[in-house]
PDB file of C-alpha atoms in Angstrom:
ATOM      1  CA  MET D   1       4.270 -13.509   5.838  1.00 57.00           C
ATOM      2  CA  LEU D   2       4.912 -14.651   9.383  1.00 62.00           C
ATOM      3  CA  LYS D   3       3.332 -12.778  12.249  1.00 63.00           C
ATOM      4  CA  GLU D   4       6.738 -12.119  13.824  1.00 65.00           C
ATOM      5  CA  SER D   5       7.999 -10.554  10.588  1.00 82.00           C
ATOM      6  CA  THR D   6       5.427  -7.746  10.747  1.00 87.00           C
ATOM      7  CA  LEU D   7       6.316  -4.491  12.443  1.00 89.00           C
ATOM      8  CA  ARG D   8       3.411  -3.711  14.794  1.00 88.00           C
ATOM      9  CA  ASN D   9       4.574  -1.994  17.978  1.00 89.00           C
ATOM     10  CA  GLN D  10       4.190   1.806  18.037  1.00 92.00           C
ATOM     11  CA  LEU D  11       7.511   2.220  19.845  1.00 92.00           C
ATOM     12  CA  ASP D  12       9.278   0.257  17.079  1.00 91.00           C
ATOM     13  CA  PHE D  13       7.698   2.526  14.471  1.00 92.00           C
ATOM     14  CA  LYS D  14       8.919   5.610  16.346  1.00 94.00           C
ATOM     15  CA  VAL D  15      12.468   4.263  16.491  1.00 94.00           C
ATOM     16  CA  VAL D  16      12.477   3.537  12.752  1.00 95.00           C
ATOM     17  CA  TYR D  17      10.970   6.935  11.890  1.00 94.00           C
ATOM     18  CA  ASN D  18      13.312   8.896  14.148  1.00 96.00           C
ATOM     19  CA  LYS D  19      16.605   7.041  13.721  1.00 95.00           C
ATOM     20  CA  GLY D  20      16.213   5.201  10.423  1.00 95.00           C
ATOM     21  CA  LYS D  21      17.463   6.091   6.973  1.00 96.00           C
ATOM     22  CA  SER D  22      15.020   6.922   4.208  1.00 96.00           C
ATOM     23  CA  LYS D  23      14.974   6.594   0.459  1.00 96.00           C
ATOM     24  CA  VAL D  24      12.358   7.956  -1.926  1.00 95.00           C
ATOM     25  CA  SER D  25      11.106   6.250  -5.055  1.00 93.00           C
ATOM     26  CA  ARG D  26       8.383   7.141  -7.516  1.00 92.00           C
ATOM     27  CA  PHE D  27       5.576   5.337  -5.664  1.00 94.00           C
ATOM     28  CA  MET D  28       6.812   5.000  -2.096  1.00 95.00           C
ATOM     29  CA  VAL D  29       9.215   6.075   0.600  1.00 96.00           C
ATOM     30  CA  ILE D  30      11.110   3.428   2.516  1.00 96.00           C
ATOM     31  CA  ILE D  31      12.518   3.987   5.969  1.00 97.00           C
ATOM     32  CA  TYR D  32      14.802   1.306   7.359  1.00 96.00           C
ATOM     33  CA  LYS D  33      16.952   0.642  10.397  1.00 96.00           C
ATOM     34  CA  LYS D  34      18.890  -2.307  11.798  1.00 95.00           C
ATOM     35  CA  ASN D  35      16.865  -4.022  14.503  1.00 91.00           C
ATOM     36  CA  GLY D  36      19.392  -6.380  16.120  1.00 90.00           C
ATOM     37  CA  LEU D  37      17.157  -9.416  15.564  1.00 90.00           C
ATOM     38  CA  LYS D  38      17.768 -12.526  13.478  1.00 90.00           C
ATOM     39  CA  TYR D  39      14.849 -11.676  11.188  1.00 90.00           C
ATOM     40  CA  SER D  40      13.491  -8.621   9.415  1.00 91.00           C
ATOM     41  CA  ARG D  41      10.180  -6.939  10.093  1.00 93.00           C
ATOM     42  CA  LEU D  42       8.150  -5.088   7.458  1.00 94.00           C
ATOM     43  CA  ALA D  43       5.262  -2.624   7.570  1.00 95.00           C
ATOM     44  CA  TYR D  44       3.125  -1.066   4.842  1.00 95.00           C
ATOM     45  CA  VAL D  45       1.701   2.379   5.631  1.00 95.00           C
ATOM     46  CA  SER D  46      -0.711   4.634   3.791  1.00 95.00           C
ATOM     47  CA  SER D  47      -1.633   8.072   5.113  1.00 92.00           C
ATOM     48  CA  LYS D  48      -4.814  10.007   4.437  1.00 94.00           C
ATOM     49  CA  LYS D  49      -2.887  12.015   1.850  1.00 93.00           C
ATOM     50  CA  VAL D  50      -3.154   8.984  -0.431  1.00 94.00           C
ATOM     51  CA  GLY D  51      -6.946   9.214  -0.478  1.00 92.00           C
ATOM     52  CA  ASN D  52     -10.020   7.641   1.031  1.00 94.00           C
ATOM     53  CA  SER D  53     -10.008   4.220   2.707  1.00 95.00           C
ATOM     54  CA  VAL D  54     -10.459   2.354  -0.572  1.00 95.00           C
ATOM     55  CA  ARG D  55      -7.396   4.020  -2.125  1.00 95.00           C
ATOM     56  CA  ARG D  56      -5.323   3.580   1.049  1.00 95.00           C
ATOM     57  CA  ASN D  57      -6.142  -0.119   1.243  1.00 96.00           C
ATOM     58  CA  ARG D  58      -5.370  -0.585  -2.452  1.00 95.00           C
ATOM     59  CA  SER D  59      -1.997   1.103  -2.041  1.00 95.00           C
ATOM     60  CA  ARG D  60      -1.067  -1.213   0.848  1.00 95.00           C
ATOM     61  CA  ARG D  61      -2.206  -4.259  -1.144  1.00 94.00           C
ATOM     62  CA  LEU D  62      -0.129  -3.116  -4.111  1.00 94.00           C
ATOM     63  CA  MET D  63       2.990  -2.767  -1.974  1.00 94.00           C
ATOM     64  CA  ARG D  64       2.475  -6.164  -0.304  1.00 93.00           C
ATOM     65  CA  GLU D  65       1.947  -7.882  -3.648  1.00 94.00           C
ATOM     66  CA  ALA D  66       4.932  -6.099  -5.211  1.00 93.00           C
ATOM     67  CA  TYR D  67       7.134  -7.318  -2.362  1.00 92.00           C
ATOM     68  CA  ARG D  68       5.799 -10.866  -2.755  1.00 92.00           C
ATOM     69  CA  LEU D  69       6.507 -10.787  -6.494  1.00 92.00           C
ATOM     70  CA  LEU D  70      10.100  -9.643  -5.974  1.00 90.00           C
ATOM     71  CA  GLY D  71      11.026 -13.231  -5.209  1.00 81.00           C
ATOM     72  CA  CYS D  72      13.742 -12.182  -2.783  1.00 82.00           C
ATOM     73  CA  GLU D  73      13.773 -11.110   0.816  1.00 82.00           C
ATOM     74  CA  VAL D  74      15.053  -8.122   2.755  1.00 87.00           C
ATOM     75  CA  LYS D  75      18.313  -8.948   4.541  1.00 90.00           C
ATOM     76  CA  ASN D  76      17.882 -10.293   8.055  1.00 90.00           C
ATOM     77  CA  GLY D  77      18.129  -7.813  10.906  1.00 92.00           C
ATOM     78  CA  TYR D  78      16.241  -4.820   9.475  1.00 94.00           C
ATOM     79  CA  ASP D  79      12.981  -3.033  10.192  1.00 94.00           C
ATOM     80  CA  VAL D  80      11.574  -1.638   6.950  1.00 95.00           C
ATOM     81  CA  VAL D  81       8.546   0.652   6.597  1.00 96.00           C
ATOM     82  CA  PHE D  82       7.066   1.172   3.127  1.00 96.00           C
ATOM     83  CA  ILE D  83       5.058   4.410   2.956  1.00 96.00           C
ATOM     84  CA  ALA D  84       2.769   4.880  -0.045  1.00 96.00           C
ATOM     85  CA  ARG D  85       2.809   8.104  -2.056  1.00 94.00           C
ATOM     86  CA  ASN D  86      -0.159   9.635  -3.907  1.00 93.00           C
ATOM     87  CA  SER D  87       0.992   8.382  -7.295  1.00 91.00           C
ATOM     88  CA  ILE D  88       0.811   4.667  -6.413  1.00 93.00           C
ATOM     89  CA  ASN D  89      -2.912   4.130  -6.991  1.00 87.00           C
ATOM     90  CA  ASP D  90      -2.894   5.060 -10.659  1.00 87.00           C
ATOM     91  CA  HIS D  91      -0.370   2.375 -11.598  1.00 92.00           C
ATOM     92  CA  LYS D  92      -0.114  -1.380 -12.036  1.00 93.00           C
ATOM     93  CA  CYS D  93       1.552  -3.808  -9.673  1.00 93.00           C
ATOM     94  CA  GLU D  94       4.445  -4.464 -12.082  1.00 94.00           C
ATOM     95  CA  GLU D  95       5.438  -0.780 -12.056  1.00 94.00           C
ATOM     96  CA  VAL D  96       5.293  -0.707  -8.255  1.00 94.00           C
ATOM     97  CA  ARG D  97       7.392  -3.894  -8.111  1.00 94.00           C
ATOM     98  CA  ARG D  98      10.086  -2.380 -10.345  1.00 94.00           C
ATOM     99  CA  SER D  99      10.162   0.776  -8.249  1.00 94.00           C
ATOM    100  CA  MET D 100      10.379  -1.220  -5.008  1.00 94.00           C
ATOM    101  CA  TYR D 101      13.141  -3.425  -6.384  1.00 94.00           C
ATOM    102  CA  GLY D 102      15.151  -0.388  -7.479  1.00 94.00           C
ATOM    103  CA  VAL D 103      14.967   1.371  -4.137  1.00 94.00           C
ATOM    104  CA  LEU D 104      15.738  -1.787  -2.112  1.00 94.00           C
ATOM    105  CA  ARG D 105      18.652  -2.675  -4.395  1.00 94.00           C
ATOM    106  CA  SER D 106      20.103   0.829  -4.245  1.00 94.00           C
ATOM    107  CA  GLU D 107      20.158   0.648  -0.445  1.00 94.00           C
ATOM    108  CA  HIS D 108      21.686  -2.867  -0.476  1.00 94.00           C
ATOM    109  CA  LEU D 109      18.780  -4.321   1.489  1.00 92.00           C
ATOM    110  CA  LEU D 110      18.072  -7.323  -0.739  1.00 91.00           C
ATOM    111  CA  ASP D 111      19.236 -10.790   0.189  1.00 82.00           C
ATOM    112  CA  LYS D 112      19.946 -12.781  -2.961  1.00 69.00           C
TER     113      LYS D 112
END
């Protein structure tokens, strides 16, 4: 993933959280908003509700790998935040990938 395609700025996070649309899946919540840029930016977030640092890091790794395995990209011009839910750590990457694909497809965010 390119450095510019990662959502890092706290102000950008606030804009996405406050003005973005959200969709819930079994293992994650996605919040997305148009960003007006020619590329999309992604972020993977895990709160302390998910567990200790080991479980939080595993949940972020699972989401990153699931996105990589999708084989398609988010449409250009969006900021997308993937927020892990408690249930993610007890499942395999393939299940997380299917869940991620379903939620992204239902919101028409996938670029074929």
